[in-house]
Amino acid sequence: MTHAPHSARLDFASVDDVAEALRRDGGRLTTPRRLVLETLFAARGPITAEQLAGERLELTSVYRALECLEQLGAVRHVHLGHSPGLYSLVGDAEREHLVCERCNRVTSVAAERLDGVRAEIERAFGYRARFSHFPIVGLCRECAAAQRD
Amino acid sequence: MTHAPHSARLDFASVDDVAEALRRDGGRLTTPRRLVLETLFAARGPITAEQLAGERLELTSVYRALECLEQLGAVRHVHLGHSPGLYSLVGDAEREHLVCERCNRVTSVAAERLDGVRAEIERAFGYRARFSHFPIVGLCRECAAAQRD
DNA sequence: TTCACTGCAAACAGTTTGCAGGCGC
DNA sequence: GCGCCTGCAAACTGTTTGCAGTGAA
C-alpha cells in the first residue's frame, strides 16, 4: 500500500533498460510486462490499465505488471477524480495536475511550475507535496467566476 | 457528479434548522435523515457512511440521506487516500487536510491556514483550490527526511 | 391521501487475491 | 527444471440503482 522507494531510480530509456533492472532484481521480462512497457513507451500521455490491456492481456496481469514496474521505479500513476488510475513512465517529462471539480477540466503542468506552491506548503506545514499522484482539486478560473454568479 | 451549489448556504445550527430547509425544498425529515443528522451533530470529526449507519440503518439509506443533505449544503465530505469518504456538517470549523502518502498521517488544519497556498495557486494557474474535499498529498516532514536516507 | 422516501437485493467499477498451470531464465 | 509469473474466476470495497412498499406532511 506504500509507494515506490525511488531510491536507485535509474534512467529507463527503453524496454531493455527496464528488462535489465527487472532481471537484476531476480525478476523476468514476461510477455505482459513487455507489452505494457511497449505500450507505455509508445503512449503520448498517462493511460488506464484497461487501455494497456487492450484485447490481448488480462486486466489482472496488467495490474500485476504495473505493480512490479512501479516498485522498480519505472512506472507511476495518478488519480484524477474518481476515475481509474492513469499510468505512465517515470522520467517522461514529469507533470503534475490541477483538476476542476465542477467541469472536470484537467490542467497538466510541468512539475517545476508547482515548486512555488510546494515551497509555500513545505514552509508552512513541513509537507513535501507531490501533485503527480493526487492532483490539486478546486475550481478553474471560469467555474470559480460562474460560481460567484 | 457535480457538487453542492453553496448558493444560499444557511446556518444549520441544529437538526431542526436542517429539517426546515428540507421541507422548504419539498423534502421530508425521515428517520434515516434525522439519525444521520443527529450523529453528525454529535460527532467530533468527519465520519464514514458506515459509522453513520451503525446497526440501525441501511448503508444505502445513509448514502441517499447524505446525498440529499449535501445538496442542501448542510453536509460535505472529504476523501483521504483510497479509503471511504468522511462526512461532516458544513459550518463546523472548516478544516482542510494534508495526507502523508508514506505513513498515512493526516494533518487537519483550519482552512485559513492554507490561504497563502491557495493564493499562490490562484495567481499561477487561476484555480481556486479546495483542500476540504481532496487533500494535499505528499510526504510529511519525517517521511521526507527518511526518504532522503 | 399522496408521493418523497425507505429497505432490500442486486449491479456497479476498479482493483485484488487464490490457485493451478506455464514459460523465462 | 526451478519457481516466478500468468490466466481465469472469484472476492472485495465503496457506492449506486431498481423496485415494491411505507410513512411524513
Short mmCIF file of C-alpha atoms (C1' of nucleotides) in Angstrom, two decimals:
data_model
loop_
_atom_site.label_atom_id
_atom_site.label_comp_id
_atom_site.label_asym_id
_atom_site.label_seq_id
_atom_site.Cartn_x
_atom_site.Cartn_y
_atom_site.Cartn_z
CA MET A 1 0.00 0.00 0.00
CA THR A 2 3.04 2.26 0.39
CA HIS A 3 4.70 3.66 -2.67
CA ALA A 4 7.83 3.13 -4.69
CA PRO A 5 11.13 3.63 -2.93
CA HIS A 6 12.54 5.92 -5.66
CA SER A 7 15.91 5.12 -4.13
CA ALA A 8 18.02 3.95 -7.07
CA ARG A 9 15.95 5.47 -9.84
CA LEU A 10 17.75 4.54 -12.99
CA ASP A 11 17.11 6.12 -16.30
CA PHE A 12 14.82 3.81 -18.21
CA ALA A 13 15.14 4.86 -21.79
CA SER A 14 13.90 1.65 -23.37
CA VAL A 15 12.15 -1.62 -22.66
CA ASP A 16 15.57 -3.27 -22.49
CA ASP A 17 16.73 -0.92 -19.75
CA VAL A 18 13.73 -1.94 -17.67
CA ALA A 19 14.26 -5.61 -18.51
CA GLU A 20 17.81 -5.40 -17.23
CA ALA A 21 16.71 -3.81 -13.96
CA LEU A 22 13.99 -6.43 -13.70
CA ARG A 23 16.49 -9.28 -14.02
CA ARG A 24 18.94 -7.65 -11.65
CA ASP A 25 16.07 -7.92 -9.15
CA GLY A 26 15.53 -11.62 -9.82
CA GLY A 27 12.52 -10.83 -12.00
CA ARG A 28 11.67 -11.67 -15.58
CA LEU A 29 10.62 -9.80 -18.68
CA THR A 30 7.41 -11.64 -19.41
CA THR A 31 5.00 -11.06 -22.25
CA PRO A 32 2.55 -8.92 -20.25
CA ARG A 33 5.33 -6.82 -18.83
CA ARG A 34 6.88 -6.32 -22.25
CA LEU A 35 3.56 -5.37 -23.83
CA VAL A 36 2.76 -2.97 -21.01
CA LEU A 37 6.15 -1.33 -21.34
CA GLU A 38 5.96 -1.10 -25.11
CA THR A 39 2.54 0.50 -24.85
CA LEU A 40 3.76 2.96 -22.23
CA PHE A 41 6.80 3.88 -24.31
CA ALA A 42 4.53 4.46 -27.29
CA ALA A 43 1.84 6.36 -25.34
CA ARG A 44 1.75 10.12 -25.54
CA GLY A 45 0.21 10.56 -22.09
CA PRO A 46 -0.89 8.68 -18.98
CA ILE A 47 -3.28 5.82 -19.81
CA THR A 48 -5.51 3.39 -17.94
CA ALA A 49 -4.84 -0.24 -17.10
CA GLU A 50 -7.69 -1.12 -19.41
CA GLN A 51 -6.07 0.70 -22.32
CA LEU A 52 -2.81 -1.08 -21.51
CA ALA A 53 -4.56 -4.43 -21.56
CA GLY A 54 -6.29 -3.92 -24.87
CA GLU A 55 -7.70 -7.18 -26.18
CA ARG A 56 -4.57 -9.21 -25.70
CA LEU A 57 -3.97 -9.12 -21.94
CA GLU A 58 -5.89 -9.91 -18.80
CA LEU A 59 -6.55 -6.81 -16.74
CA THR A 60 -5.25 -8.76 -13.76
CA SER A 61 -1.89 -9.28 -15.41
CA VAL A 62 -1.67 -5.63 -16.33
CA TYR A 63 -2.26 -4.59 -12.74
CA ARG A 64 0.35 -7.07 -11.55
CA ALA A 65 2.83 -5.90 -14.17
CA LEU A 66 2.22 -2.28 -13.24
CA GLU A 67 2.67 -3.01 -9.56
CA CYS A 68 6.01 -4.60 -10.23
CA LEU A 69 7.14 -1.85 -12.59
CA GLU A 70 6.07 0.77 -10.12
CA GLN A 71 8.16 -0.98 -7.46
CA LEU A 72 11.11 -0.82 -9.83
CA GLY A 73 10.59 2.90 -10.20
CA ALA A 74 9.90 2.65 -13.92
CA VAL A 75 6.21 3.48 -13.76
CA ARG A 76 3.93 5.71 -11.76
CA HIS A 77 0.25 6.54 -11.72
CA VAL A 78 -2.05 9.43 -11.00
CA HIS A 79 -5.65 9.52 -9.76
CA LEU A 80 -7.74 12.28 -11.27
CA GLY A 81 -11.11 12.32 -9.54
CA HIS A 82 -12.88 9.01 -9.07
CA SER A 83 -11.87 7.63 -12.45
CA PRO A 84 -9.44 4.77 -12.99
CA GLY A 85 -5.76 5.37 -12.32
CA LEU A 86 -3.61 6.65 -15.19
CA TYR A 87 -0.20 5.10 -15.68
CA SER A 88 2.93 6.50 -17.26
CA LEU A 89 6.68 6.00 -17.39
CA VAL A 90 8.80 7.74 -14.81
CA GLY A 91 11.16 10.17 -16.46
CA ASP A 92 8.72 11.21 -19.10
CA ALA A 93 8.65 14.96 -18.66
CA GLU A 94 7.30 15.00 -15.11
CA ARG A 95 3.93 16.64 -14.96
CA GLU A 96 1.57 17.49 -12.14
CA HIS A 97 -2.13 18.16 -12.28
CA LEU A 98 -4.92 20.52 -11.34
CA VAL A 99 -8.49 19.33 -11.72
CA CYS A 100 -11.67 21.40 -11.72
CA GLU A 101 -14.28 19.66 -9.63
CA ARG A 102 -17.08 21.40 -11.48
CA CYS A 103 -16.22 20.99 -15.17
CA ASN A 104 -13.64 18.23 -14.70
CA ARG A 105 -11.07 20.11 -16.71
CA VAL A 106 -7.58 18.74 -16.13
CA THR A 107 -4.66 21.14 -16.28
CA SER A 108 -1.35 19.36 -16.62
CA VAL A 109 1.72 21.46 -15.86
CA ALA A 110 5.44 20.79 -15.73
CA ALA A 111 6.29 19.79 -12.17
CA GLU A 112 8.63 22.79 -11.70
CA ARG A 113 5.76 25.17 -12.20
CA LEU A 114 4.38 23.98 -8.88
CA ASP A 115 7.64 24.45 -7.00
CA GLY A 116 6.49 27.81 -5.61
CA VAL A 117 3.35 26.24 -4.26
CA ARG A 118 5.35 23.32 -2.93
CA ALA A 119 7.78 25.65 -1.17
CA GLU A 120 4.91 27.50 0.48
CA ILE A 121 3.42 24.22 1.71
CA GLU A 122 6.74 22.94 2.96
CA ARG A 123 7.42 26.18 4.79
CA ALA A 124 4.04 26.24 6.47
CA PHE A 125 3.42 22.55 7.19
CA GLY A 126 6.62 20.62 6.55
CA TYR A 127 4.95 18.54 3.86
CA ARG A 128 6.66 17.93 0.55
CA ALA A 129 3.61 17.89 -1.68
CA ARG A 130 3.51 15.69 -4.75
CA PHE A 131 0.72 16.55 -7.18
CA SER A 132 1.74 13.84 -9.63
CA HIS A 133 -0.12 11.13 -7.75
CA PHE A 134 -3.09 13.13 -6.50
CA PRO A 135 -3.85 16.46 -8.16
CA ILE A 136 -4.79 19.85 -6.80
CA VAL A 137 -8.59 19.94 -6.83
CA GLY A 138 -10.72 23.05 -6.90
CA LEU A 139 -12.45 25.37 -9.31
CA CYS A 140 -10.83 26.54 -12.50
CA ARG A 141 -10.94 30.26 -13.26
CA GLU A 142 -14.11 30.01 -15.36
CA CYS A 143 -16.02 27.85 -12.92
CA ALA A 144 -14.97 29.99 -9.98
CA ALA A 145 -16.32 33.03 -11.84
CA ALA A 146 -19.55 31.22 -12.72
CA GLN A 147 -20.00 30.16 -9.12
CA ARG A 148 -19.84 33.77 -7.96
CA ASP A 149 -22.99 34.26 -10.13
CA MET B 1 -21.46 14.09 -10.11
CA THR B 2 -21.11 17.85 -9.73
CA HIS B 3 -21.08 19.34 -6.28
CA ALA B 4 -23.30 21.35 -3.99
CA PRO B 5 -24.34 24.77 -5.17
CA HIS B 6 -23.34 26.52 -1.92
CA SER B 7 -25.52 29.33 -3.11
CA ALA B 8 -27.91 30.01 -0.23
CA ARG B 9 -25.88 28.37 2.49
CA LEU B 10 -27.91 28.84 5.60
CA ASP B 11 -26.56 28.35 9.05
CA PHE B 12 -27.61 24.93 10.20
CA ALA B 13 -27.21 25.00 13.94
CA SER B 14 -29.50 22.11 14.74
CA VAL B 15 -31.37 19.19 13.24
CA ASP B 16 -34.49 21.37 13.20
CA ASP B 17 -32.77 24.01 11.08
CA VAL B 18 -31.96 21.37 8.51
CA ALA B 19 -35.47 19.90 8.75
CA GLU B 20 -36.91 23.31 7.96
CA ALA B 21 -34.70 23.77 4.93
CA LEU B 22 -35.56 20.27 3.86
CA ARG B 23 -39.31 20.98 3.98
CA ARG B 24 -38.88 24.30 2.27
CA ASP B 25 -37.44 22.21 -0.58
CA GLY B 26 -40.44 19.87 -0.68
CA GLY B 27 -38.47 17.23 1.22
CA ARG B 28 -39.12 15.40 4.47
CA LEU B 29 -37.27 14.78 7.67
CA THR B 30 -37.33 11.00 7.67
CA THR B 31 -35.91 8.64 10.24
CA PRO B 32 -32.65 7.93 8.37
CA ARG B 33 -32.08 11.62 7.72
CA ARG B 34 -32.76 12.50 11.34
CA LEU B 35 -30.44 9.79 12.63
CA VAL B 36 -27.70 10.79 10.21
CA LEU B 37 -28.01 14.42 11.26
CA GLU B 38 -28.08 13.62 14.96
CA THR B 39 -24.99 11.50 14.58
CA LEU B 40 -23.22 14.21 12.62
CA PHE B 41 -24.14 16.87 15.18
CA ALA B 42 -22.79 14.60 17.92
CA ALA B 43 -19.63 13.59 16.03
CA ARG B 44 -16.37 15.27 16.89
CA GLY B 45 -14.90 14.83 13.42
CA PRO B 46 -15.66 13.59 9.92
CA ILE B 47 -17.01 10.02 9.89
CA THR B 48 -17.80 7.34 7.34
CA ALA B 49 -21.19 6.37 5.95
CA GLU B 50 -20.74 3.03 7.68
CA GLN B 51 -20.29 4.71 11.05
CA LEU B 52 -23.34 6.81 10.35
CA ALA B 53 -25.37 3.72 9.56
CA GLY B 54 -24.40 1.82 12.67
CA GLU B 55 -26.64 -1.21 13.17
CA ARG B 56 -29.88 0.62 12.73
CA LEU B 57 -29.74 1.92 9.15
CA GLU B 58 -29.17 0.54 5.70
CA LEU B 59 -25.96 1.85 4.18
CA THR B 60 -28.00 2.64 1.08
CA SER B 61 -30.26 4.96 3.01
CA VAL B 62 -27.32 6.68 4.59
CA TYR B 63 -25.79 7.37 1.21
CA ARG B 64 -29.09 8.69 -0.05
CA ALA B 65 -29.58 10.85 3.01
CA LEU B 66 -26.06 12.21 2.68
CA GLU B 67 -26.55 12.97 -0.99
CA CYS B 68 -29.65 14.96 -0.20
CA LEU B 69 -28.07 16.77 2.75
CA GLU B 70 -25.04 17.58 0.67
CA GLN B 71 -27.33 19.07 -1.97
CA LEU B 72 -28.90 21.21 0.73
CA GLY B 73 -25.48 22.46 1.72
CA ALA B 74 -25.72 21.02 5.21
CA VAL B 75 -23.16 18.27 4.75
CA ARG B 76 -19.89 17.78 2.93
CA HIS B 77 -17.35 15.01 2.59
CA VAL B 78 -13.64 14.54 2.13
CA HIS B 79 -11.64 11.73 0.50
CA LEU B 80 -8.39 10.93 2.23
CA GLY B 81 -6.49 8.41 0.13
CA HIS B 82 -8.43 5.41 -1.14
CA SER B 83 -10.47 4.96 1.99
CA PRO B 84 -14.20 5.60 2.29
CA GLY B 85 -15.43 9.19 2.21
CA LEU B 86 -15.67 11.06 5.51
CA TYR B 87 -18.76 13.16 6.12
CA SER B 88 -19.27 16.18 8.32
CA LEU B 89 -21.57 19.14 8.81
CA VAL B 90 -20.88 22.30 6.87
CA GLY B 91 -20.09 25.15 9.22
CA ASP B 92 -18.25 23.03 11.68
CA ALA B 93 -14.93 24.84 11.92
CA GLU B 94 -13.88 24.41 8.30
CA ARG B 95 -10.78 22.32 8.05
CA GLU B 96 -8.59 21.22 5.19
CA HIS B 97 -6.19 18.32 5.02
CA LEU B 98 -2.68 17.20 4.24
CA VAL B 99 -2.01 13.47 3.97
CA CYS B 100 1.33 11.70 4.00
CA GLU B 101 1.35 9.03 1.34
CA ARG B 102 4.03 7.06 3.16
CA CYS B 103 2.84 6.92 6.77
CA ASN B 104 -0.77 7.95 6.08
CA ARG B 105 -0.63 10.66 8.68
CA VAL B 106 -3.46 13.14 8.27
CA THR B 107 -2.84 16.76 9.21
CA SER B 108 -6.02 18.73 9.58
CA VAL B 109 -5.64 22.50 9.59
CA ALA B 110 -8.02 25.44 9.76
CA ALA B 111 -8.91 26.36 6.18
CA GLU B 112 -7.43 29.87 6.55
CA ARG B 113 -4.00 28.42 7.15
CA LEU B 114 -3.99 27.31 3.54
CA ASP B 115 -4.97 30.68 2.16
CA GLY B 116 -1.37 31.52 1.32
CA VAL B 117 -1.01 28.33 -0.66
CA ARG B 118 -4.37 28.96 -2.27
CA ALA B 119 -3.35 32.48 -3.29
CA GLU B 120 -0.15 31.17 -4.86
CA ILE B 121 -2.11 28.58 -6.85
CA GLU B 122 -4.72 31.10 -7.94
CA ARG B 123 -2.03 33.55 -9.03
CA ALA B 124 -0.13 30.95 -11.03
CA PHE B 125 -2.93 28.84 -12.51
CA GLY B 126 -6.25 30.59 -11.91
CA TYR B 127 -7.54 27.67 -9.88
CA ARG B 128 -9.28 28.25 -6.58
CA ALA B 129 -8.07 25.15 -4.72
CA ARG B 130 -10.26 23.47 -2.17
CA PHE B 131 -8.44 21.02 0.06
CA SER B 132 -11.55 20.17 2.07
CA HIS B 133 -12.76 17.66 -0.49
CA PHE B 134 -9.44 16.27 -1.68
CA PRO B 135 -6.37 16.84 0.48
CA ILE B 136 -2.82 17.86 -0.31
CA VAL B 137 -0.89 14.61 -0.69
CA GLY B 138 2.84 14.21 -0.27
CA LEU B 139 5.43 13.33 2.32
CA CYS B 140 5.31 14.68 5.84
CA ARG B 141 8.48 16.17 7.26
CA GLU B 142 9.59 12.91 8.91
CA CYS B 143 8.92 10.72 5.91
CA ALA B 144 10.58 13.17 3.56
CA ALA B 145 13.65 13.08 5.80
CA ALA B 146 13.56 9.27 5.98
CA GLN B 147 13.30 9.06 2.19
CA ARG B 148 16.47 11.10 1.78
CA ASP B 149 18.15 8.19 3.65
"C1'" DT C 1 -54.06 10.58 0.80
"C1'" DT C 2 -50.21 11.33 -1.66
"C1'" DC C 3 -45.65 10.61 -3.33
"C1'" DA C 4 -40.99 11.51 -1.42
"C1'" DC C 5 -38.84 8.30 0.70
"C1'" DT C 6 -37.20 3.66 2.61
"C1'" DG C 7 -35.38 -1.29 2.85
"C1'" DC C 8 -33.67 -4.96 0.40
"C1'" DA C 9 -31.24 -7.04 -3.34
"C1'" DA C 10 -28.69 -6.71 -7.00
"C1'" DA C 11 -25.49 -4.17 -10.00
"C1'" DC C 12 -21.57 -1.48 -10.43
"C1'" DA C 13 -16.46 -0.01 -11.15
"C1'" DG C 14 -11.89 -0.52 -10.13
"C1'" DT C 15 -8.83 -3.39 -8.19
"C1'" DT C 16 -7.03 -7.54 -5.60
"C1'" DT C 17 -6.45 -12.40 -4.48
"C1'" DG C 18 -6.24 -17.69 -4.85
"C1'" DC C 19 -4.92 -21.29 -7.37
"C1'" DA C 20 -3.44 -24.49 -10.98
"C1'" DG C 21 -0.59 -24.47 -14.73
"C1'" DG C 22 3.13 -22.25 -18.00
"C1'" DC C 23 7.38 -20.15 -19.56
"C1'" DG C 24 11.65 -17.17 -18.82
"C1'" DC C 25 15.99 -17.92 -17.28
"C1'" DG D 1 13.86 -27.74 -14.34
"C1'" DC D 2 13.00 -24.35 -10.91
"C1'" DG D 3 9.97 -21.09 -9.45
"C1'" DC D 4 8.45 -16.50 -10.87
"C1'" DC D 5 4.64 -15.25 -13.18
"C1'" DT D 6 0.38 -15.88 -15.88
"C1'" DG D 7 -4.73 -16.65 -16.97
"C1'" DC D 8 -9.05 -17.35 -15.18
"C1'" DA D 9 -12.51 -16.94 -11.71
"C1'" DA D 10 -13.99 -15.23 -7.84
"C1'" DA D 11 -13.77 -11.94 -4.00
"C1'" DC D 12 -13.72 -7.29 -2.37
"C1'" DT D 13 -14.64 -2.31 -1.29
"C1'" DG D 14 -17.21 1.68 -1.72
"C1'" DT D 15 -21.07 3.29 -3.83
"C1'" DT D 16 -25.30 3.37 -6.89
"C1'" DT D 17 -29.69 1.79 -8.80
"C1'" DG D 18 -34.36 -0.64 -9.38
"C1'" DC D 19 -38.38 -1.71 -7.36
"C1'" DA D 20 -42.21 -2.63 -4.36
"C1'" DG D 21 -43.98 -0.84 -0.35
"C1'" DT D 22 -44.20 2.73 3.74
"C1'" DG D 23 -44.76 6.77 6.45
"C1'" DA D 24 -44.20 12.07 6.71
"C1'" DA D 25 -46.90 16.04 5.61
#
